[in-house]
Each structure stands twice: as structure tokens, then as C-alpha cells.
Coordinates of C-alpha atoms and ligand atoms in Angstrom, one line a residue:
M131 CA -18.8 0.4 19.4
Q132 CA -17.3 -2.8 18.3
H133 CA -15.6 -5.2 20.8
V134 CA -12.2 -6.0 19.4
R135 CA -9.7 -8.6 20.4
A136 CA -6.2 -7.5 19.6
T137 CA -4.5 -10.9 19.2
Y138 CA -4.9 -14.1 17.3
I139 CA -2.1 -16.3 18.4
D140 CA -1.7 -20.1 17.9
G141 CA -5.3 -20.3 16.6
R142 CA -6.9 -18.4 19.6
W143 CA -8.3 -14.9 19.9
G144 CA -7.2 -12.9 23.0
E145 CA -7.0 -9.5 24.6
G146 CA -3.7 -7.6 24.3
S147 CA -1.4 -6.7 27.1
G148 CA -0.2 -3.4 25.7
P149 CA -1.4 0.2 25.7
E150 CA -5.1 1.1 25.1
L151 CA -6.0 1.8 21.5
E152 CA -8.9 3.6 19.9
V153 CA -10.0 3.3 16.3
G154 CA -11.8 6.4 15.0
S155 CA -14.2 6.9 12.1
A156 CA -12.7 9.0 9.4
A157 CA -16.2 10.0 8.4
D158 CA -17.4 11.7 11.6
G159 CA -14.7 11.1 14.3
S160 CA -16.8 8.8 16.3
V161 CA -15.1 5.9 18.2
L162 CA -15.5 2.6 16.3
A163 CA -13.5 0.5 18.7
R164 CA -11.6 0.8 22.0
F165 CA -9.4 -2.0 23.3
R166 CA -6.1 -3.0 24.8
G167 CA -3.5 -3.4 22.0
A168 CA -0.9 -6.1 21.8
G169 CA 2.2 -5.6 23.8
A170 CA 5.8 -7.0 23.5
D171 CA 4.7 -10.1 25.5
D172 CA 2.0 -10.9 23.0
V173 CA 4.5 -10.5 20.1
E174 CA 6.9 -12.9 21.9
R175 CA 4.1 -15.5 22.1
A176 CA 3.1 -14.9 18.5
C177 CA 6.7 -15.4 17.2
A178 CA 7.0 -18.6 19.4
A179 CA 3.7 -19.9 17.9
A180 CA 4.8 -19.1 14.3
D181 CA 8.2 -20.7 14.9
A182 CA 6.7 -23.9 16.3
A183 CA 4.1 -24.1 13.4
W184 CA 6.7 -23.6 10.7
P185 CA 8.2 -27.1 10.1
A186 CA 4.8 -28.7 9.6
W187 CA 3.5 -25.9 7.4
A188 CA 6.7 -25.9 5.3
A189 CA 6.1 -29.6 4.7
T190 CA 2.6 -29.2 3.4
S191 CA 2.1 -29.8 -0.3
V192 CA 1.7 -27.0 -2.8
A193 CA -1.7 -28.4 -3.7
D194 CA -2.9 -28.1 -0.1
R195 CA -1.6 -24.5 0.1
V196 CA -3.2 -23.6 -3.2
D197 CA -6.6 -25.1 -2.0
L198 CA -6.4 -23.1 1.2
L199 CA -5.7 -19.9 -0.6
R200 CA -8.5 -20.4 -3.0
R201 CA -11.0 -21.1 -0.2
T202 CA -9.7 -17.9 1.5
A203 CA -10.2 -15.9 -1.7
D204 CA -13.8 -17.1 -2.0
L205 CA -14.6 -16.2 1.6
V206 CA -13.1 -12.7 1.1
A207 CA -15.1 -12.2 -2.1
K208 CA -18.3 -13.1 -0.1
R209 CA -17.5 -10.6 2.5
A210 CA -16.4 -7.8 0.1
D211 CA -19.3 -5.5 0.8
E212 CA -18.9 -5.8 4.6
L213 CA -15.1 -5.2 4.3
G214 CA -15.8 -2.2 2.1
S215 CA -18.2 -0.6 4.5
V216 CA -15.7 -1.1 7.4
A217 CA -12.9 0.4 5.4
A218 CA -15.1 3.3 4.3
Q219 CA -15.3 4.2 8.0
E220 CA -11.7 3.5 9.2
V221 CA -9.8 4.5 6.1
G222 CA -12.2 7.0 4.5
T223 CA -12.4 5.2 1.1
P224 CA -15.7 6.2 -0.7
V225 CA -18.0 3.2 -0.4
R226 CA -18.5 3.0 -4.2
L227 CA -14.8 2.1 -4.5
A228 CA -14.3 0.4 -1.1
S229 CA -15.8 -3.0 -1.7
T230 CA -13.6 -3.2 -4.8
V231 CA -10.3 -2.2 -3.4
H232 CA -10.7 -3.6 0.1
G233 CA -12.7 -6.7 -1.0
H234 CA -12.7 -7.9 -4.6
L235 CA -9.2 -6.7 -5.5
V236 CA -7.9 -8.5 -2.3
A237 CA -9.8 -11.7 -3.3
A238 CA -8.3 -11.5 -6.9
T239 CA -4.8 -11.0 -5.5
V240 CA -5.1 -14.0 -3.2
R241 CA -6.3 -16.0 -6.2
D242 CA -3.4 -14.7 -8.2
V243 CA -0.9 -15.9 -5.5
A244 CA -2.5 -19.4 -5.7
T245 CA -2.1 -19.5 -9.4
T246 CA 1.5 -18.3 -9.2
L247 CA 2.3 -20.9 -6.6
E248 CA 0.6 -23.7 -8.6
A249 CA 2.9 -22.9 -11.6
Y250 CA 6.1 -22.2 -9.7
A251 CA 9.2 -24.3 -10.4
F252 CA 10.7 -24.7 -6.9
E253 CA 13.7 -26.6 -8.4
E254 CA 15.9 -26.2 -11.4
R255 CA 19.3 -27.5 -12.7
I256 CA 22.3 -25.3 -13.5
G257 CA 25.0 -27.5 -14.8
N258 CA 25.8 -30.0 -12.1
S259 CA 23.9 -28.1 -9.5
L260 CA 20.3 -28.7 -8.3
I261 CA 18.9 -25.3 -7.2
L262 CA 16.3 -25.5 -4.4
R263 CA 13.9 -22.8 -3.1
E264 CA 13.1 -23.2 0.6
P265 CA 10.8 -21.1 2.8
I266 CA 12.8 -18.6 4.9
G267 CA 10.9 -19.5 8.2
V268 CA 9.0 -16.9 10.2
A269 CA 7.9 -13.8 8.3
A270 CA 6.9 -10.6 10.0
A271 CA 4.5 -8.4 8.1
I272 CA 3.9 -4.7 9.1
T273 CA 1.2 -2.8 7.2
A274 CA 0.0 0.8 6.8
W275 CA -3.5 2.1 7.1
N276 CA -4.4 3.1 3.5
Y277 CA -5.0 -0.4 1.9
P278 CA -4.6 -2.8 4.9
L279 CA -6.0 -5.8 3.2
Y280 CA -4.3 -5.4 -0.2
Q281 CA -1.0 -5.1 1.7
L282 CA -1.9 -8.3 3.6
A283 CA -2.6 -10.0 0.3
T284 CA 0.8 -9.1 -1.0
K285 CA 2.8 -9.9 2.2
L286 CA 1.1 -12.5 4.4
V287 CA -0.5 -14.4 1.5
P288 CA 2.7 -15.0 -0.6
A289 CA 4.6 -15.8 2.6
L290 CA 2.1 -18.5 3.5
A291 CA 2.2 -19.7 -0.1
A292 CA 6.0 -20.0 0.0
G293 CA 5.7 -22.1 3.2
C294 CA 6.6 -19.5 5.8
T295 CA 4.6 -18.9 8.9
V296 CA 3.6 -15.3 9.7
V297 CA 3.2 -12.7 12.5
L298 CA 1.3 -9.7 11.2
K299 CA 1.1 -6.3 12.8
P300 CA -1.4 -4.0 11.1
S301 CA -1.6 -0.2 11.5
E302 CA -3.3 0.7 14.8
V303 CA -5.1 3.5 12.9
A304 CA -7.2 1.1 10.8
P305 CA -7.0 -2.6 12.0
L306 CA -10.6 -3.7 11.7
T307 CA -10.6 -5.2 8.2
T308 CA -7.4 -7.1 9.1
I309 CA -9.2 -8.6 12.1
A310 CA -12.0 -9.7 9.8
F311 CA -9.4 -11.2 7.4
F312 CA -8.1 -13.4 10.2
E313 CA -11.6 -14.7 10.9
V314 CA -11.6 -15.7 7.2
L315 CA -8.3 -17.5 7.5
A316 CA -9.6 -19.4 10.5
E317 CA -12.8 -20.3 8.6
A318 CA -10.7 -21.4 5.6
G319 CA -9.0 -24.0 7.8
L320 CA -5.5 -22.5 8.3
P321 CA -3.8 -24.6 11.0
A322 CA -3.1 -22.9 14.4
G323 CA 0.1 -20.9 14.6
V324 CA 0.6 -20.5 10.9
A325 CA -0.7 -16.9 10.8
N326 CA -0.8 -14.8 13.9
L327 CA -2.1 -11.3 14.5
V328 CA -0.9 -8.6 16.9
V329 CA -2.7 -5.3 16.8
G330 CA -0.5 -2.9 18.6
T331 CA 1.6 0.3 18.2
G332 CA 4.7 0.6 16.1
A333 CA 6.8 1.7 19.0
E334 CA 6.0 -1.4 21.2
A335 CA 4.5 -4.3 19.1
G336 CA 6.3 -3.2 15.9
E337 CA 9.8 -2.9 17.3
A338 CA 9.4 -6.1 19.4
L339 CA 8.4 -8.0 16.2
V340 CA 11.2 -6.6 14.0
T341 CA 13.9 -7.5 16.6
D342 CA 12.6 -11.0 17.5
P343 CA 15.4 -13.4 16.8
R344 CA 13.0 -16.0 15.3
V345 CA 11.9 -13.6 12.5
G346 CA 13.7 -14.4 9.2
I347 CA 12.2 -11.7 7.1
V348 CA 10.4 -8.4 7.7
S349 CA 8.1 -7.2 5.0
F350 CA 7.1 -3.6 5.7
T351 CA 4.7 -1.0 4.1
G352 CA 4.7 2.5 5.4
S353 CA 6.5 5.7 5.5
T354 CA 10.2 6.1 4.4
Q355 CA 11.1 7.3 7.9
T356 CA 9.7 4.2 9.6
G357 CA 11.2 2.0 6.9
A358 CA 14.7 3.4 7.7
R359 CA 14.1 2.6 11.4
I360 CA 13.0 -0.9 10.6
A361 CA 16.1 -1.6 8.4
E362 CA 18.2 -0.3 11.3
L363 CA 16.5 -2.5 13.9
A364 CA 16.8 -5.5 11.6
A365 CA 20.5 -5.0 10.8
P366 CA 22.1 -6.6 13.9
G367 CA 20.3 -9.9 13.4
I368 CA 21.0 -9.8 9.6
T369 CA 17.3 -10.1 9.2
R370 CA 16.1 -9.6 5.6
V371 CA 13.9 -6.6 5.0
T372 CA 11.6 -5.6 2.1
L373 CA 10.4 -2.0 2.2
E374 CA 7.4 -0.6 0.3
L375 CA 7.6 3.1 1.2
G376 CA 6.3 6.4 0.1
G377 CA 6.2 8.0 -3.4
K378 CA 5.9 11.3 -5.3
S379 CA 4.9 9.8 -8.7
A380 CA 4.7 11.8 -11.8
S381 CA 2.3 11.7 -14.7
V382 CA 4.2 13.0 -17.7
V383 CA 2.0 14.5 -20.4
L384 CA 3.9 15.0 -23.7
D385 CA 3.0 17.7 -26.1
D386 CA 1.2 15.3 -28.5
A387 CA -1.0 13.7 -25.8
D388 CA -4.8 13.6 -25.9
L389 CA -5.4 15.9 -22.9
A390 CA -9.1 15.0 -22.7
Q391 CA -7.9 11.5 -21.8
A392 CA -4.6 12.2 -19.9
V393 CA -5.7 15.0 -17.6
P394 CA -8.9 13.4 -16.0
A395 CA -7.1 10.0 -15.8
S396 CA -4.1 11.6 -14.0
L397 CA -6.4 13.4 -11.6
R398 CA -8.2 10.1 -10.8
G399 CA -4.7 8.5 -10.3
C400 CA -4.0 11.2 -7.7
L401 CA -7.3 11.3 -5.9
M402 CA -7.9 7.5 -5.6
N403 CA -8.7 6.6 -1.9
N404 CA -8.6 10.4 -1.2
G405 CA -5.0 10.6 -2.2
Q406 CA -4.0 8.0 0.4
T407 CA -2.2 5.8 -2.1
C408 CA 1.5 5.3 -2.1
A409 CA 1.6 5.1 -5.9
A410 CA -0.7 8.1 -6.4
L411 CA 0.1 10.3 -9.4
T412 CA 0.7 13.4 -7.4
R413 CA 2.6 15.4 -9.9
L414 CA 1.3 16.3 -13.3
I415 CA 4.1 17.4 -15.6
V416 CA 2.8 19.2 -18.6
P417 CA 4.1 21.2 -21.6
R418 CA 4.0 24.9 -20.8
S419 CA 2.4 25.5 -24.2
R420 CA -0.7 23.6 -23.1
L421 CA -0.8 24.7 -19.5
T422 CA -4.0 26.8 -19.9
E423 CA -5.9 23.9 -21.4
V424 CA -4.7 21.5 -18.7
E425 CA -5.6 23.8 -15.9
Q426 CA -9.1 24.5 -17.4
L427 CA -9.7 20.7 -17.6
L428 CA -8.6 20.2 -14.0
A429 CA -10.7 23.0 -12.7
E430 CA -13.8 21.6 -14.5
A431 CA -13.1 18.1 -13.3
V432 CA -12.6 19.1 -9.6
A433 CA -15.7 21.2 -9.7
Q434 CA -17.7 18.1 -10.5
L435 CA -16.4 16.0 -7.7
V436 CA -18.5 15.3 -4.6
T437 CA -16.5 15.6 -1.4
G438 CA -18.1 14.2 1.7
D439 CA -19.3 11.2 3.7
P440 CA -17.5 8.1 2.5
R441 CA -20.6 6.0 3.3
D442 CA -22.6 7.9 0.7
D443 CA -22.8 6.3 -2.7
A444 CA -22.5 9.7 -4.4
T445 CA -19.2 10.6 -2.8
D446 CA -16.1 10.8 -5.0
V447 CA -13.6 12.1 -2.4
G448 CA -13.9 11.1 1.2
P449 CA -11.9 12.1 4.3
V450 CA -8.4 11.1 5.2
A451 CA -8.0 8.5 7.9
S452 CA -7.2 10.7 10.9
A453 CA -7.1 14.2 12.3
V454 CA -3.3 14.1 12.4
Q455 CA -3.2 13.2 8.7
R456 CA -5.7 16.0 7.9
E457 CA -3.5 18.6 9.7
R458 CA -0.4 17.2 7.8
V459 CA -2.1 17.6 4.4
L460 CA -3.4 21.1 5.2
G461 CA 0.0 22.1 6.5
H462 CA 1.5 21.1 3.1
V463 CA -1.1 23.1 1.2
R464 CA -0.7 26.2 3.3
G465 CA 3.0 26.0 3.2
A466 CA 2.9 25.7 -0.6
L467 CA 0.7 28.7 -1.0
A468 CA 3.1 30.7 1.3
E469 CA 6.0 29.5 -0.9
G470 CA 4.3 30.9 -4.1
A471 CA 2.2 28.0 -5.4
V472 CA -0.8 29.1 -7.5
L473 CA -4.2 27.7 -6.4
I474 CA -6.1 26.2 -9.4
A475 CA -8.9 24.4 -7.5
G476 CA -9.8 23.5 -3.9
G477 CA -7.6 24.9 -1.1
P478 CA -7.3 24.6 2.7
D479 CA -10.8 25.8 3.6
P480 CA -13.0 23.4 5.5
V481 CA -15.5 21.2 3.6
A482 CA -18.7 22.8 5.0
E483 CA -21.1 20.3 3.5
A484 CA -19.3 17.2 5.0
P485 CA -20.3 15.6 8.4
A486 CA -18.9 17.3 11.4
G487 CA -16.0 15.6 13.2
G488 CA -14.7 13.9 10.0
H489 CA -11.2 14.5 8.5
Y490 CA -12.1 16.1 5.2
V491 CA -9.8 17.9 2.8
R492 CA -10.9 19.6 -0.4
P493 CA -9.5 18.0 -3.5
T494 CA -6.8 20.6 -4.3
V495 CA -4.8 21.5 -7.5
L496 CA -1.8 23.7 -7.3
R497 CA 0.6 25.0 -9.9
V498 CA 4.1 24.8 -8.5
E499 CA 7.7 25.0 -9.4
P500 CA 9.6 21.7 -9.0
H501 CA 11.8 23.0 -6.1
L502 CA 8.9 23.7 -3.8
R503 CA 8.6 21.4 -0.8
I504 CA 5.1 20.2 -1.9
A505 CA 6.6 19.1 -5.3
R506 CA 9.2 16.9 -3.6
E507 CA 7.6 15.5 -0.4
E508 CA 4.8 13.0 -0.1
V509 CA 1.5 14.6 1.0
F510 CA -0.7 11.5 1.3
G511 CA -3.9 13.5 0.7
P512 CA -6.1 14.7 -2.2
V513 CA -3.5 17.3 -3.6
L514 CA -2.2 17.4 -7.2
C515 CA 0.8 19.5 -8.2
V516 CA 0.9 20.8 -11.8
I517 CA 4.4 21.5 -13.0
P518 CA 4.9 23.2 -16.4
V519 CA 8.0 22.3 -18.4
D520 CA 9.5 23.5 -21.7
S521 CA 10.7 20.2 -23.3
E522 CA 10.6 16.4 -23.1
E523 CA 14.1 16.5 -21.7
E524 CA 13.0 18.8 -18.9
A525 CA 9.9 16.6 -18.2
V526 CA 12.1 13.6 -17.7
A527 CA 14.5 15.5 -15.4
V528 CA 11.6 16.9 -13.3
A529 CA 9.9 13.5 -13.1
N530 CA 13.2 11.9 -11.9
G531 CA 14.0 14.9 -9.6
T532 CA 12.7 13.6 -6.3
D533 CA 14.1 11.2 -3.8
Y534 CA 11.3 8.7 -4.5
G535 CA 10.6 6.3 -7.4
L536 CA 7.5 4.2 -6.9
S537 CA 5.2 4.7 -9.9
G538 CA 4.5 7.0 -12.8
A539 CA 2.6 7.5 -16.1
V540 CA 3.4 8.8 -19.6
W541 CA 1.0 10.1 -22.1
S542 CA 1.6 10.6 -25.8
G543 CA -0.2 10.3 -29.2
D544 CA 2.8 8.1 -30.2
P545 CA 3.0 4.9 -28.1
D546 CA 6.7 4.4 -29.1
R547 CA 7.6 7.8 -27.9
A548 CA 5.7 7.2 -24.6
L549 CA 7.5 3.9 -24.1
A550 CA 10.9 5.6 -24.8
V551 CA 10.1 8.1 -22.0
A552 CA 8.8 5.3 -19.7
R553 CA 12.2 3.6 -20.1
R554 CA 14.0 6.8 -18.8
L555 CA 11.9 7.1 -15.6
R556 CA 13.7 6.0 -12.5
T557 CA 10.7 4.3 -10.9
G558 CA 9.3 0.8 -10.2
Q559 CA 6.2 1.0 -12.3
V560 CA 5.0 3.2 -15.2
A561 CA 1.6 3.2 -17.0
V562 CA 1.8 4.1 -20.7
N563 CA -1.4 5.9 -22.0
G564 CA -3.5 4.6 -19.1
G565 CA -2.2 1.0 -19.1
P566 CA -4.2 -0.6 -16.2
F567 CA -2.8 -1.9 -12.9
N568 CA -1.7 -5.5 -13.1
I569 CA -1.8 -7.6 -9.9
S570 CA 0.7 -10.1 -11.2
A571 CA 3.4 -7.5 -12.2
P572 CA 6.2 -6.7 -9.7
F573 CA 5.4 -3.6 -7.6
G574 CA 8.1 -1.8 -5.6
G575 CA 10.4 1.2 -5.4
Y576 CA 13.6 2.7 -6.6
Q577 CA 15.6 5.0 -4.4
R578 CA 13.8 6.0 -1.1
S579 CA 10.6 4.3 -2.2
G580 CA 12.2 1.1 -0.9
Y581 CA 13.5 -2.2 -2.1
G582 CA 12.1 -5.6 -2.7
R583 CA 9.1 -6.4 -4.9
E584 CA 5.5 -7.5 -4.3
G585 CA 3.0 -9.2 -6.7
G586 CA 3.1 -12.3 -8.8
R587 CA 6.3 -14.4 -9.1
F588 CA 8.6 -11.6 -7.8
G589 CA 6.5 -11.2 -4.7
L590 CA 6.6 -15.0 -3.9
E591 CA 10.3 -15.2 -4.4
E592 CA 11.0 -12.7 -1.6
Y593 CA 10.1 -15.5 0.9
F594 CA 12.6 -18.1 -0.3
E595 CA 16.1 -19.1 0.7
I596 CA 18.1 -20.5 -2.3
K597 CA 20.2 -23.6 -1.9
A598 CA 22.6 -25.0 -4.6
V599 CA 23.3 -28.7 -4.3
Q600 CA 26.3 -29.8 -6.4
L601 CA 25.8 -33.3 -7.8
Ligands
LIG796 P1 3.9 4.5 9.2 O1 5.3 4.4 8.7 O2 3.6 5.5 10.2 O3 3.3 3.2 9.8 C1 3.3 2.0 9.0 C2 3.3 0.8 10.0 O4 4.5 0.8 10.7 C3 2.2 0.8 11.0 O5 1.8 -0.5 11.3 C4 3.0 1.3 12.2 O6 2.4 1.0 13.5 C5 4.3 0.7 12.1 N1 5.4 1.3 12.8 C6 5.6 2.6 13.1 N2 6.7 2.8 13.8 C7 7.3 1.6 13.9 C8 8.6 1.1 14.4 N3 9.4 1.9 15.0 N4 8.9 -0.2 14.4 C9 8.0 -1.1 13.7 N5 6.8 -0.7 13.2 C10 6.5 0.6 13.2 O7 3.0 4.7 7.8 P2 1.5 5.1 7.7 O8 1.3 6.5 8.1 O9 0.7 4.0 8.3 O10 1.2 4.9 6.1 C11 1.5 5.9 5.2 C12 2.8 5.8 4.5 O11 2.9 4.5 4.0 C13 3.0 6.7 3.4 O12 4.3 7.2 3.4 C14 2.8 5.8 2.2 O13 3.3 6.2 1.0 C15 3.3 4.5 2.6 N6 2.8 3.4 1.8 C16 3.6 2.8 0.9 C17 3.1 1.7 0.1 C18 3.9 1.0 -0.8 O14 3.6 -0.1 -1.2 N7 5.0 1.5 -1.2 C19 1.7 1.4 0.3 C20 1.0 2.0 1.2 C21 1.5 3.1 2.0

């Protein structure tokens, strides 16, 4: 079992003063770490440290901050395999993917923030006004358990780049890679107090952080329900909030699409990180005339997937992060079957061949009607809903028919037709015919998927106040 220190405050590691926490292995349920988490007192000290460090950090040159970020990115890249193997255990990400998404992608994102910062125009003229961008001050970052380091790279890193100091509270379910990232920041030479870590519960450490009067902005990733609570807590202090929340993203396959390309790619977009991806393509909207072909392709593709131990190189689909999450996912699947969903592949039975004690769910494909609960609510597990429709018009209406709006995809033999449909989707991102993820593009939600943007220039700009000086 790993010995973990729950706080890094003002450049020093320390034990927490809050409730005891346990980090479990998604793979086999064993205990990876047990420690006292950060309490409200620790959060208070962390905010004081960040507040004290802010004036000097805000006064550093862009060139110095760019250098520090590039050193950080190099150190993350060096530790990518180690970070991947820790994440395989605490998140459940198959190890073949883990060093990429929890290591190299994180390093690339940190590097991208450095490049964005280097080119950024902090000042501009509008008529007789000089427009200045100034760092907000202390930023609070609260992250979820599915991609802890990528979220850190899109919150803490741009905040530091902008000249803010930071207090970060990771999810208590999977904090171990975040702790390693703070070791990296210290090694890269980040001055004391500039980035502070409190590993604690949402109810104690999280609420203390959001309501601390020194915090100027809260950047949150997590569930829509918690996001609403955070916005409510932040309101009396007029504290800014950015919310990256849940999703129910649709992959819209038009009748002229190449199914051999669109169907497997949509399934991968759903099952990535075992379905624990906010932007997962969890609804596959297909022409009813091609439903049989689609379902056959899906059944064949699922039959080839290896579900099991995330530490094994052969694994395609690993466990979800916790027993609670596994029960939530299975509850959704059982509920859908009771409501009339048709099982195409997988199902709620246990994964007999996977290690005992792990939180495994079979990759599952269901045919559903759009009004079913599972077609509207986020599942956050390896479950794909196929929804047949009779026209392009209906496809767009169904795609737009949930409370969310985070991501999506459109497939057509005619790229112009696909783009026209992409324009009609009420969502923060859309991939046309498999257009790849772009770390520099703005990422964020419409509707109940949240507000604010992360990534590239848009992500950096969240951390600025804007001043107009009339000359
Ligand atoms: P969660 O909302 O339970 O927890 C997220 C974080 O908030 C954790 O650090 C938690 O400790 C903290 N928290 C909980 N209650 C709090 C409170 N009252 N005050 C302050 N902090 C509090 O979410 P989760 O289960 O960790 O993550 C899964 C959810 O996150 C899914 O809904 C998923 O879609 C969403 N998500 C969104 C994105 C995105 O970018 N849009 C990315 C990843 C995950």
C-alpha cells in the first residue's frame, strides 16, 4: 500500500486534517492507499498560501512561465508509463491507452498551453482605449476521477500560465496521478505557494474551497448535479465559475455514410476509458433502413473486444473506477431492459473471466427509443444506445433532444452535408467523418453540459480580468 500525503501547501508536503480516505484499485478492489484527507483547515491554509504567492507570480515574465511549463511537460512525458500504470489501477483505463491519455496527452497539452501563452497578445488598442488582460488572482480547480491529469492540464496549467495561483482539489476516488503531477511541478521549479494541493472530499474540502473569499474563479469538472451546487455556493461571493459537466453525445450516421468506418469509430468513441469519458459518443443515431447492418457490425465488433484486467496489454475494456459506479451503470442497463430496450450485445451479467473484486461491466449495446431514461441520462460506463430514425430531420431532433450538449459526431459520404448537420447540433464540439480531437480547440458544453471553455486560447482567457484604459 502506498503512503500518501494529502496536502502540498506553500511548497511543503503534509498530512491532512480531514476524514480518512481510501483509494481502491478498479482492477481487483485492493486498497492502493489509505490516508487522512485534507480538511477545511488545510484548504484555508492552501488559499492563504496561494493568495500570498499571487503578486510575485503575476509579476513573472511570460518567458519564465513558458520555460517552466515546458520543463513540466518534459518531466510528465518522462513519467508517462508510470502515470499510465497508476491510472490503470485507480481509474481502470486499459494500460495500452493509459500512458497515452494520462501521460503523453497531458504533456502535449501542457506544451500547447506554453505555445498559446508565448503567442498571446495581452494588450490591444480599441480606439482611444488600451485593453489589458490581468490574471484574476487565486484559481480553485476541482477535478473528476476519469481523466484527472488531462483536467489538471486544462485548468491548473492555463491558470498558472495566465499568472494566477492555484488550489487544486482532485477527486478523492483517484488522486494518485495528481499527487505525482505535483511532484513534477516541484521538480520543475515552481515557486512555493503558486500551486497547492488538497486531496479531500467534496463535502468538506471542496465546499471550503469554493466558498473561500480569496478564490476569484472556480474551474470545475464533474457531474451536472455537483456543478449546480458549486454555482450556488459561488454565487454569494460573485465568484466566477466555469463548469465542464456531463454529456449524452450523439454520433449521427446519415444514410449515405460508410458504415464500415462510422460504426466501429462510434463504438470506440463510446467505449474509450471504459465509457468513463464526458464526451463519449453514447448514442448512435442511425437510419432505420440500415439498422440491421449497423447492429450486425456492432455485435461483431463487441464480440472481438477483450474485457478484463486493465493492467493486461491485451485488454480493450477495463473496469469502471468504483463499486458504486459499477452499480450505477448496471442499474441503468437493467432499468432500460425493463423499459423495453433490446439487447444487441453484452448485458448486465458479471464478467466471469475478469479478476475478482474489480468493478467490471460488459461492453453493452442496446436498441432504444429516444424517450427511454438510458437514452437521455448520462451512464458513464461502457454502454451504447442505438436509436433508429426515419429522416435526417428526425436525426437532428433526436441528437438535440437531451438536456446536454458536450460533443457529437456526424458521418456522411458528402462532407458538405455532414458539415450542414454539424452546424445544426446544439453541442460544444462535433467531429465530422472522424475528425480527430484537437487539444488547441475550445472544449465545453451547451445547456446542462456547463459553461466556459477549456483548451488553447479560449481556455487561457478564462483566467483573465479585462481592463480598458481610456487614453
Ligand atoms: P462528481 O461531481 O461526483 O465529483 C467531481 C469533483 O467534485 C470531485 O473532486 C468531488 O470530490 C467534488 N465535489 C463533490 N461534491 C462537491 C461539493 N459539494 N462541493 C465541491 N466539490 C464537490 O463527479 P465524478 O463522479 O467525479 O465525475 C463524473 C462526472 O464528471 C460525469 O458526470 C462526467 O460526465 C463529468 N465529467 C465532465 C467532463 C467535462 O469536461 N465536461 C470531464 C470529465 C468528467
